């Protein structure tokens, strides 16, 4: 019989104190993951893409041709920041979202989740405050708790983060001599509420960050993925696109549009921080990033025509225009 939740939490006593809470959260999340793998249950808990939408044939064809070439670079360690052509592709992809950047300011990871882990280890010391939306994405909570940060929740209304609450929390923390390290937000189809932050609220948040000299961590795995008519590209414009002073760290992912763990990009306000932080956990970016790059650059049209990622089709064609 599998161990009960209490038994699992009990087993966690062997872990260092800082990791216990986080691992307990992961153990709880595992229940949702198990439910998602049961074919009789459509689980909305962990945000799994539908497997029938994966581009199976394209992935098979690309993997076969890459492996047939026997080029060392396909399976070899690669640059820590990511495969250069992929970085270049990402510069043009985020350009279609209004973000102007360069390959120097992007780092590739296995997904947005690893980006959150890098950010947590880079920016948060034990006891530091991280502001998060109420409710917030469970994986971000886990990453921030892992480094023993104090999470402070900011209320949301129908337009997004409640600015009055945010200001009063920041003032209260300042009176206590505490300054949040950043505010973590998911403006596009937030997890878990599904809410789309209004453009006015995005602008107000950026203004707040400027006024208070704060960093924003903008997590955007869902901006390219919505039912036609549910939103427009203008309505999903990232906050990062209007960030003139480099205070927004932008994360995105191919997990929901191509397949989980198939690539990520982050945009960093100050160069060279993340590479040092990522290196201890991952010496280099793997060949899967290479195959994602090949997929992106060679197969974007094919994927779009078989309908796996309509928004991707739009951004690609906008780019081509
Ligand atoms: C808001 C949010 N951020 C990050 C992730 C994880 O993304 P990835 O699979 O790219 O690590 C998810 C997945 O559910 C998510 O909902």
mmCIF file of C-alpha atoms and ligand atoms in Angstrom:
data_model
loop_
_atom_site.group_PDB
_atom_site.id
_atom_site.type_symbol
_atom_site.label_atom_id
_atom_site.label_comp_id
_atom_site.label_asym_id
_atom_site.label_seq_id
_atom_site.Cartn_x
_atom_site.Cartn_y
_atom_site.Cartn_z
ATOM 1 C CA UNK A 1 0.000 0.000 0.000
ATOM 2 C CA UNK A 2 1.448 3.460 -0.844
ATOM 3 C CA UNK A 3 2.341 5.609 2.180
ATOM 4 C CA UNK A 4 -0.335 8.002 3.433
ATOM 5 C CA UNK A 5 0.224 11.750 3.226
ATOM 6 C CA UNK A 6 1.058 11.793 6.962
ATOM 7 C CA UNK A 7 3.591 8.995 6.504
ATOM 8 C CA UNK A 8 5.141 10.810 3.555
ATOM 9 C CA UNK A 9 5.484 14.008 5.543
ATOM 10 C CA UNK A 10 6.935 11.959 8.397
ATOM 11 C CA UNK A 11 9.593 10.546 6.092
ATOM 12 C CA UNK A 12 10.604 14.097 5.218
ATOM 13 C CA UNK A 13 12.187 14.521 8.661
ATOM 14 C CA UNK A 14 15.483 13.326 7.200
ATOM 15 C CA UNK A 15 15.620 16.408 4.987
ATOM 16 C CA UNK A 16 17.346 19.651 5.995
ATOM 17 C CA UNK A 17 14.895 22.024 7.640
ATOM 18 C CA UNK A 18 14.775 24.469 4.742
ATOM 19 C CA UNK A 19 13.576 21.811 2.340
ATOM 20 C CA UNK A 20 10.927 20.148 4.464
ATOM 21 C CA UNK A 21 8.033 22.466 3.706
ATOM 22 C CA UNK A 22 8.842 22.615 0.033
ATOM 23 C CA UNK A 23 9.058 18.867 -0.297
ATOM 24 C CA UNK A 24 5.825 18.460 1.605
ATOM 25 C CA UNK A 25 4.212 20.774 -0.956
ATOM 26 C CA UNK A 26 5.671 18.692 -3.773
ATOM 27 C CA UNK A 27 4.351 15.505 -2.168
ATOM 28 C CA UNK A 28 0.891 17.085 -2.007
ATOM 29 C CA UNK A 29 1.124 18.173 -5.628
ATOM 30 C CA UNK A 30 1.977 14.614 -6.594
ATOM 31 C CA UNK A 31 -1.634 13.694 -5.803
ATOM 32 C CA UNK A 32 -2.766 16.059 -8.588
ATOM 33 C CA UNK A 33 -0.148 14.648 -10.942
ATOM 34 C CA UNK A 34 -1.310 11.090 -10.342
ATOM 35 C CA UNK A 35 -4.879 12.193 -11.039
ATOM 36 C CA UNK A 36 -3.734 13.797 -14.313
ATOM 37 C CA UNK A 37 -2.226 10.515 -15.459
ATOM 38 C CA UNK A 38 -5.469 8.623 -14.949
ATOM 39 C CA UNK A 39 -7.107 8.483 -18.406
ATOM 40 C CA UNK A 40 -10.582 8.547 -16.829
ATOM 41 C CA UNK A 41 -9.972 11.927 -15.225
ATOM 42 C CA UNK A 42 -9.533 15.264 -16.974
ATOM 43 C CA UNK A 43 -7.520 17.054 -14.321
ATOM 44 C CA UNK A 44 -7.148 20.803 -14.511
ATOM 45 C CA UNK A 45 -4.816 20.765 -11.498
ATOM 46 C CA UNK A 46 -1.312 20.458 -12.992
ATOM 47 C CA UNK A 47 -1.758 22.175 -16.402
ATOM 48 C CA UNK A 48 -0.855 19.176 -18.530
ATOM 49 C CA UNK A 49 -1.113 19.667 -22.313
ATOM 50 C CA UNK A 50 -3.272 17.149 -24.212
ATOM 51 C CA UNK A 51 -0.909 14.405 -25.489
ATOM 52 C CA UNK A 52 -2.866 14.094 -28.744
ATOM 53 C CA UNK A 53 -1.786 17.667 -29.565
ATOM 54 C CA UNK A 54 1.934 16.859 -29.352
ATOM 55 C CA UNK A 55 3.731 16.992 -32.709
ATOM 56 C CA UNK A 56 4.758 13.326 -32.514
ATOM 57 C CA UNK A 57 5.733 12.924 -36.175
ATOM 58 C CA UNK A 58 7.812 16.081 -36.269
ATOM 59 C CA UNK A 59 9.687 15.157 -33.107
ATOM 60 C CA UNK A 60 10.345 11.634 -34.414
ATOM 61 C CA UNK A 61 11.599 12.908 -37.774
ATOM 62 C CA UNK A 62 13.875 15.521 -36.190
ATOM 63 C CA UNK A 63 15.277 13.116 -33.592
ATOM 64 C CA UNK A 64 15.981 10.548 -36.301
ATOM 65 C CA UNK A 65 17.761 13.005 -38.561
ATOM 66 C CA UNK A 66 19.786 14.521 -35.708
ATOM 67 C CA UNK A 67 20.918 11.158 -34.381
ATOM 68 C CA UNK A 68 21.731 9.864 -37.862
ATOM 69 C CA UNK A 69 24.228 12.692 -38.342
ATOM 70 C CA UNK A 70 26.389 11.513 -35.394
ATOM 71 C CA UNK A 71 27.476 15.074 -34.717
ATOM 72 C CA UNK A 72 28.958 15.349 -31.219
ATOM 73 C CA UNK A 73 27.097 18.556 -30.476
ATOM 74 C CA UNK A 74 23.751 16.778 -30.590
ATOM 75 C CA UNK A 75 24.384 14.733 -27.440
ATOM 76 C CA UNK A 76 27.413 16.596 -26.063
ATOM 77 C CA UNK A 77 27.420 19.241 -23.302
ATOM 78 C CA UNK A 78 26.655 22.640 -24.746
ATOM 79 C CA UNK A 79 26.896 26.258 -23.619
ATOM 80 C CA UNK A 80 25.354 26.927 -20.194
ATOM 81 C CA UNK A 81 23.179 29.746 -21.526
ATOM 82 C CA UNK A 82 21.847 27.621 -24.368
ATOM 83 C CA UNK A 83 22.362 26.718 -28.020
ATOM 84 C CA UNK A 84 23.166 29.928 -29.923
ATOM 85 C CA UNK A 85 20.711 29.444 -32.809
ATOM 86 C CA UNK A 86 17.974 28.773 -30.251
ATOM 87 C CA UNK A 87 18.864 31.985 -28.415
ATOM 88 C CA UNK A 88 18.686 33.839 -31.709
ATOM 89 C CA UNK A 89 15.327 32.286 -32.505
ATOM 90 C CA UNK A 90 14.040 33.312 -29.078
ATOM 91 C CA UNK A 91 15.098 36.918 -29.640
ATOM 92 C CA UNK A 92 12.864 36.996 -32.724
ATOM 93 C CA UNK A 93 10.044 35.090 -31.024
ATOM 94 C CA UNK A 94 9.805 37.454 -28.053
ATOM 95 C CA UNK A 95 10.151 40.312 -30.556
ATOM 96 C CA UNK A 96 6.740 39.315 -31.906
ATOM 97 C CA UNK A 97 5.443 39.878 -28.357
ATOM 98 C CA UNK A 98 6.802 43.424 -28.343
ATOM 99 C CA UNK A 99 9.955 42.608 -26.348
ATOM 100 C CA UNK A 100 13.216 43.947 -27.704
ATOM 101 C CA UNK A 101 16.233 42.047 -26.421
ATOM 102 C CA UNK A 102 19.479 40.345 -27.430
ATOM 103 C CA UNK A 103 20.949 36.870 -27.002
ATOM 104 C CA UNK A 104 23.121 38.223 -24.155
ATOM 105 C CA UNK A 105 20.046 38.721 -21.994
ATOM 106 C CA UNK A 106 18.455 35.298 -22.473
ATOM 107 C CA UNK A 107 19.177 31.994 -20.774
ATOM 108 C CA UNK A 108 17.657 28.638 -21.760
ATOM 109 C CA UNK A 109 16.461 26.187 -19.108
ATOM 110 C CA UNK A 110 14.361 23.044 -19.104
ATOM 111 C CA UNK A 111 11.229 25.096 -18.478
ATOM 112 C CA UNK A 112 9.777 28.022 -16.623
ATOM 113 C CA UNK A 113 10.001 26.029 -13.407
ATOM 114 C CA UNK A 114 13.786 25.810 -13.575
ATOM 115 C CA UNK A 115 13.777 29.549 -14.253
ATOM 116 C CA UNK A 116 11.841 30.095 -11.042
ATOM 117 C CA UNK A 117 14.313 27.932 -9.164
ATOM 118 C CA UNK A 118 17.236 29.935 -10.583
ATOM 119 C CA UNK A 119 15.534 33.204 -9.628
ATOM 120 C CA UNK A 120 14.860 31.940 -6.112
ATOM 121 C CA UNK A 121 18.463 30.919 -5.553
ATOM 122 C CA UNK A 122 19.775 34.058 -7.216
ATOM 123 C CA UNK A 123 17.683 36.666 -5.437
ATOM 124 C CA UNK A 124 16.328 35.242 -2.192
ATOM 125 C CA UNK A 125 18.126 34.712 1.110
ATOM 126 C CA UNK A 126 16.380 32.939 4.003
ATOM 127 C CA UNK A 127 13.820 35.307 5.541
ATOM 128 C CA UNK A 128 13.606 37.570 2.483
ATOM 129 C CA UNK A 129 10.138 38.627 1.381
ATOM 130 C CA UNK A 130 8.767 37.598 -2.020
ATOM 131 C CA UNK A 131 5.403 39.095 -2.962
ATOM 132 C CA UNK A 132 3.063 36.723 -4.794
ATOM 133 C CA UNK A 133 -0.470 36.927 -6.140
ATOM 134 C CA UNK A 134 -3.214 35.439 -3.976
ATOM 135 C CA UNK A 135 -3.634 32.649 -4.983
ATOM 136 C CA UNK A 136 -0.380 31.895 -6.787
ATOM 137 C CA UNK A 137 1.172 29.104 -8.850
ATOM 138 C CA UNK A 138 2.103 26.179 -6.585
ATOM 139 C CA UNK A 139 5.440 25.548 -8.344
ATOM 140 C CA UNK A 140 6.568 29.126 -7.702
ATOM 141 C CA UNK A 141 5.572 28.855 -4.058
ATOM 142 C CA UNK A 142 7.649 25.679 -3.810
ATOM 143 C CA UNK A 143 10.687 27.289 -5.477
ATOM 144 C CA UNK A 144 10.575 30.342 -3.207
ATOM 145 C CA UNK A 145 9.925 28.302 -0.047
ATOM 146 C CA UNK A 146 12.803 26.029 -0.967
ATOM 147 C CA UNK A 147 15.180 28.882 -0.197
ATOM 148 C CA UNK A 148 13.224 29.718 2.975
ATOM 149 C CA UNK A 149 11.785 32.994 1.737
ATOM 150 C CA UNK A 150 8.734 34.537 3.420
ATOM 151 C CA UNK A 151 5.883 34.715 0.932
ATOM 152 C CA UNK A 152 3.441 37.595 1.280
ATOM 153 C CA UNK A 153 0.221 37.352 -0.734
ATOM 154 C CA UNK A 154 -1.288 40.287 -2.627
ATOM 155 C CA UNK A 155 -5.022 40.205 -3.320
ATOM 156 C CA UNK A 156 -6.327 40.173 -6.894
ATOM 157 C CA UNK A 157 -9.516 41.685 -8.245
ATOM 158 C CA UNK A 158 -11.023 41.101 -11.681
ATOM 159 C CA UNK A 159 -8.354 43.234 -13.395
ATOM 160 C CA UNK A 160 -5.384 41.606 -11.656
ATOM 161 C CA UNK A 161 -3.175 42.517 -8.703
ATOM 162 C CA UNK A 162 -4.939 44.934 -6.322
ATOM 163 C CA UNK A 163 -2.671 48.003 -6.342
ATOM 164 C CA UNK A 164 -4.119 49.478 -3.124
ATOM 165 C CA UNK A 165 -3.413 46.260 -1.270
ATOM 166 C CA UNK A 166 0.042 46.065 -2.842
ATOM 167 C CA UNK A 167 0.864 49.600 -1.688
ATOM 168 C CA UNK A 168 -0.441 49.043 1.819
ATOM 169 C CA UNK A 169 1.524 45.782 2.131
ATOM 170 C CA UNK A 170 4.708 47.437 0.886
ATOM 171 C CA UNK A 171 4.211 50.281 3.388
ATOM 172 C CA UNK A 172 3.568 47.830 6.236
ATOM 173 C CA UNK A 173 6.696 45.844 5.365
ATOM 174 C CA UNK A 174 8.727 49.072 5.174
ATOM 175 C CA UNK A 175 7.553 49.981 8.691
ATOM 176 C CA UNK A 176 8.860 46.578 9.797
ATOM 177 C CA UNK A 177 12.177 47.360 8.086
ATOM 178 C CA UNK A 178 11.586 44.797 5.332
ATOM 179 C CA UNK A 179 11.837 45.320 1.610
ATOM 180 C CA UNK A 180 10.409 42.703 -0.788
ATOM 181 C CA UNK A 181 12.931 41.306 -3.238
ATOM 182 C CA UNK A 182 10.360 41.119 -6.033
ATOM 183 C CA UNK A 183 6.717 40.661 -6.971
ATOM 184 C CA UNK A 184 5.933 37.439 -8.876
ATOM 185 C CA UNK A 185 3.030 37.703 -11.354
ATOM 186 C CA UNK A 186 1.400 35.580 -14.077
ATOM 187 C CA UNK A 187 -0.497 38.226 -16.116
ATOM 188 C CA UNK A 188 -1.694 35.906 -18.911
ATOM 189 C CA UNK A 189 -4.282 33.318 -17.838
ATOM 190 C CA UNK A 190 -2.953 33.154 -14.319
ATOM 191 C CA UNK A 191 -2.464 29.833 -12.597
ATOM 192 C CA UNK A 192 -4.651 28.901 -10.781
ATOM 193 C CA UNK A 193 -7.374 31.525 -11.473
ATOM 194 C CA UNK A 194 -7.091 31.658 -15.297
ATOM 195 C CA UNK A 195 -7.414 35.430 -15.062
ATOM 196 C CA UNK A 196 -6.112 37.815 -17.751
ATOM 197 C CA UNK A 197 -4.622 40.945 -16.203
ATOM 198 C CA UNK A 198 -5.954 44.130 -17.850
ATOM 199 C CA UNK A 199 -3.567 46.303 -19.849
ATOM 200 C CA UNK A 200 -4.229 49.239 -17.538
ATOM 201 C CA UNK A 201 -3.303 47.113 -14.529
ATOM 202 C CA UNK A 202 -0.093 45.948 -16.238
ATOM 203 C CA UNK A 203 0.897 49.568 -16.838
ATOM 204 C CA UNK A 204 0.023 50.454 -13.244
ATOM 205 C CA UNK A 205 2.129 47.574 -11.942
ATOM 206 C CA UNK A 206 5.117 48.730 -13.954
ATOM 207 C CA UNK A 207 4.579 52.247 -12.643
ATOM 208 C CA UNK A 208 4.431 50.825 -9.100
ATOM 209 C CA UNK A 209 7.698 48.939 -9.661
ATOM 210 C CA UNK A 210 9.362 52.133 -10.938
ATOM 211 C CA UNK A 211 8.034 54.234 -8.076
ATOM 212 C CA UNK A 212 9.085 51.693 -5.447
ATOM 213 C CA UNK A 213 12.246 50.595 -7.265
ATOM 214 C CA UNK A 214 11.149 46.945 -7.238
ATOM 215 C CA UNK A 215 11.770 43.966 -9.494
ATOM 216 C CA UNK A 216 8.872 42.166 -11.172
ATOM 217 C CA UNK A 217 9.114 38.484 -12.073
ATOM 218 C CA UNK A 218 6.724 37.941 -14.979
ATOM 219 C CA UNK A 219 5.930 34.297 -15.722
ATOM 220 C CA UNK A 220 4.255 33.843 -19.115
ATOM 221 C CA UNK A 221 3.793 30.191 -20.089
ATOM 222 C CA UNK A 222 0.232 30.724 -21.343
ATOM 223 C CA UNK A 223 0.323 33.994 -23.323
ATOM 224 C CA UNK A 224 0.523 32.175 -26.671
ATOM 225 C CA UNK A 225 -2.213 29.683 -25.814
ATOM 226 C CA UNK A 226 -5.869 30.594 -25.765
ATOM 227 C CA UNK A 227 -9.091 29.875 -27.588
ATOM 228 C CA UNK A 228 -9.723 32.144 -30.567
ATOM 229 C CA UNK A 229 -11.906 35.040 -29.494
ATOM 230 C CA UNK A 230 -10.954 34.687 -25.826
ATOM 231 C CA UNK A 231 -8.261 37.370 -26.140
ATOM 232 C CA UNK A 232 -6.197 39.294 -28.672
ATOM 233 C CA UNK A 233 -2.410 39.494 -28.991
ATOM 234 C CA UNK A 234 -2.604 43.116 -27.785
ATOM 235 C CA UNK A 235 -4.376 41.977 -24.605
ATOM 236 C CA UNK A 236 -1.635 39.469 -23.822
ATOM 237 C CA UNK A 237 1.227 41.956 -24.340
ATOM 238 C CA UNK A 238 3.840 41.139 -21.689
ATOM 239 C CA UNK A 239 4.691 43.745 -19.066
ATOM 240 C CA UNK A 240 8.287 43.183 -20.143
ATOM 241 C CA UNK A 241 7.482 44.756 -23.523
ATOM 242 C CA UNK A 242 7.094 48.172 -21.844
ATOM 243 C CA UNK A 243 9.944 47.771 -19.389
ATOM 244 C CA UNK A 244 12.279 50.643 -20.212
ATOM 245 C CA UNK A 245 14.506 50.374 -17.137
ATOM 246 C CA UNK A 246 15.190 46.615 -17.007
ATOM 247 C CA UNK A 247 13.242 45.761 -13.860
ATOM 248 C CA UNK A 248 11.164 42.887 -15.252
ATOM 249 C CA UNK A 249 12.518 39.338 -15.366
ATOM 250 C CA UNK A 250 10.499 37.552 -18.022
ATOM 251 C CA UNK A 251 9.994 33.775 -18.116
ATOM 252 C CA UNK A 252 8.238 31.803 -20.781
ATOM 253 C CA UNK A 253 8.027 28.227 -21.930
ATOM 254 C CA UNK A 254 7.278 25.821 -24.752
ATOM 255 C CA UNK A 255 5.841 23.327 -22.259
ATOM 256 C CA UNK A 256 2.253 24.179 -23.081
ATOM 257 C CA UNK A 257 2.614 24.854 -26.830
ATOM 258 C CA UNK A 258 5.100 22.153 -27.923
ATOM 259 C CA UNK A 259 5.739 19.676 -25.121
ATOM 260 C CA UNK A 260 6.755 19.886 -21.458
ATOM 261 C CA UNK A 261 10.424 20.452 -20.769
ATOM 262 C CA UNK A 262 11.115 21.479 -24.338
ATOM 263 C CA UNK A 263 12.603 24.884 -23.680
ATOM 264 C CA UNK A 264 12.332 28.189 -21.928
ATOM 265 C CA UNK A 265 13.656 31.649 -22.160
ATOM 266 C CA UNK A 266 14.223 34.270 -19.529
ATOM 267 C CA UNK A 267 15.092 37.880 -19.949
ATOM 268 C CA UNK A 268 17.307 39.331 -17.318
ATOM 269 C CA UNK A 269 17.729 42.901 -16.266
ATOM 270 C CA UNK A 270 21.401 42.556 -15.507
ATOM 271 C CA UNK A 271 23.704 40.348 -17.485
ATOM 272 C CA UNK A 272 25.697 37.430 -16.124
ATOM 273 C CA UNK A 273 23.756 36.834 -12.886
ATOM 274 C CA UNK A 274 21.797 33.831 -14.016
ATOM 275 C CA UNK A 275 24.566 31.946 -15.722
ATOM 276 C CA UNK A 276 26.500 31.706 -12.470
ATOM 277 C CA UNK A 277 23.371 30.632 -10.654
ATOM 278 C CA UNK A 278 22.342 27.981 -13.161
ATOM 279 C CA UNK A 279 25.749 26.380 -13.526
ATOM 280 C CA UNK A 280 25.822 24.469 -10.202
ATOM 281 C CA UNK A 281 22.555 22.695 -11.014
ATOM 282 C CA UNK A 282 23.141 22.132 -14.686
ATOM 283 C CA UNK A 283 26.492 22.339 -16.395
ATOM 284 C CA UNK A 284 25.120 22.919 -19.819
ATOM 285 C CA UNK A 285 21.930 22.959 -21.766
ATOM 286 C CA UNK A 286 21.101 19.594 -23.200
ATOM 287 C CA UNK A 287 20.594 18.297 -26.684
ATOM 288 C CA UNK A 288 16.846 18.539 -26.184
ATOM 289 C CA UNK A 289 17.199 22.269 -26.439
ATOM 290 C CA UNK A 290 18.977 21.660 -29.710
ATOM 291 C CA UNK A 291 16.138 19.558 -30.981
ATOM 292 C CA UNK A 292 13.653 22.172 -29.827
ATOM 293 C CA UNK A 293 15.574 24.747 -31.754
ATOM 294 C CA UNK A 294 15.529 22.598 -34.845
ATOM 295 C CA UNK A 295 11.828 22.068 -34.317
ATOM 296 C CA UNK A 296 11.244 25.753 -33.951
ATOM 297 C CA UNK A 297 13.225 26.907 -36.883
ATOM 298 C CA UNK A 298 12.475 24.075 -39.302
ATOM 299 C CA UNK A 299 9.063 22.899 -38.235
ATOM 300 C CA UNK A 300 7.131 25.906 -37.046
ATOM 301 C CA UNK A 301 5.082 26.013 -40.218
ATOM 302 C CA UNK A 302 4.394 22.284 -40.145
ATOM 303 C CA UNK A 303 3.284 22.419 -36.531
ATOM 304 C CA UNK A 304 1.041 25.326 -37.205
ATOM 305 C CA UNK A 305 -0.568 23.686 -40.170
ATOM 306 C CA UNK A 306 -1.387 20.584 -38.141
ATOM 307 C CA UNK A 307 -2.922 22.907 -35.597
ATOM 308 C CA UNK A 308 -0.852 22.231 -32.506
ATOM 309 C CA UNK A 309 -0.193 25.864 -31.750
ATOM 310 C CA UNK A 310 -2.338 28.438 -33.530
ATOM 311 C CA UNK A 311 -0.949 31.353 -31.545
ATOM 312 C CA UNK A 312 2.523 30.259 -32.458
ATOM 313 C CA UNK A 313 1.427 30.372 -36.094
ATOM 314 C CA UNK A 314 0.286 33.904 -35.631
ATOM 315 C CA UNK A 315 3.494 35.070 -33.995
ATOM 316 C CA UNK A 316 5.583 33.299 -36.620
ATOM 317 C CA UNK A 317 3.729 34.858 -39.500
ATOM 318 C CA UNK A 318 3.777 38.283 -37.867
ATOM 319 C CA UNK A 319 7.490 37.870 -37.592
ATOM 320 C CA UNK A 320 7.823 36.885 -41.220
ATOM 321 C CA UNK A 321 5.769 39.908 -42.269
HETATM 322 C C1 LIG B 1 2.401 29.744 -14.045
HETATM 323 C C2 LIG B 1 3.287 28.589 -14.380
HETATM 324 N N1 LIG B 1 4.618 28.773 -14.402
HETATM 325 C C3 LIG B 1 5.448 27.764 -14.720
HETATM 326 C C4 LIG B 1 4.976 26.496 -15.009
HETATM 327 C C5 LIG B 1 5.944 25.412 -15.326
HETATM 328 O O1 LIG B 1 6.353 25.538 -16.636
HETATM 329 P P1 LIG B 1 7.431 24.565 -17.266
HETATM 330 O O2 LIG B 1 6.762 23.284 -17.609
HETATM 331 O O3 LIG B 1 7.912 25.298 -18.467
HETATM 332 O O4 LIG B 1 8.516 24.363 -16.264
HETATM 333 C C6 LIG B 1 3.596 26.256 -14.993
HETATM 334 C C7 LIG B 1 3.086 24.905 -15.283
HETATM 335 O O5 LIG B 1 2.022 24.507 -14.946
HETATM 336 C C8 LIG B 1 2.742 27.329 -14.667
HETATM 337 O O6 LIG B 1 1.414 27.161 -14.620
#
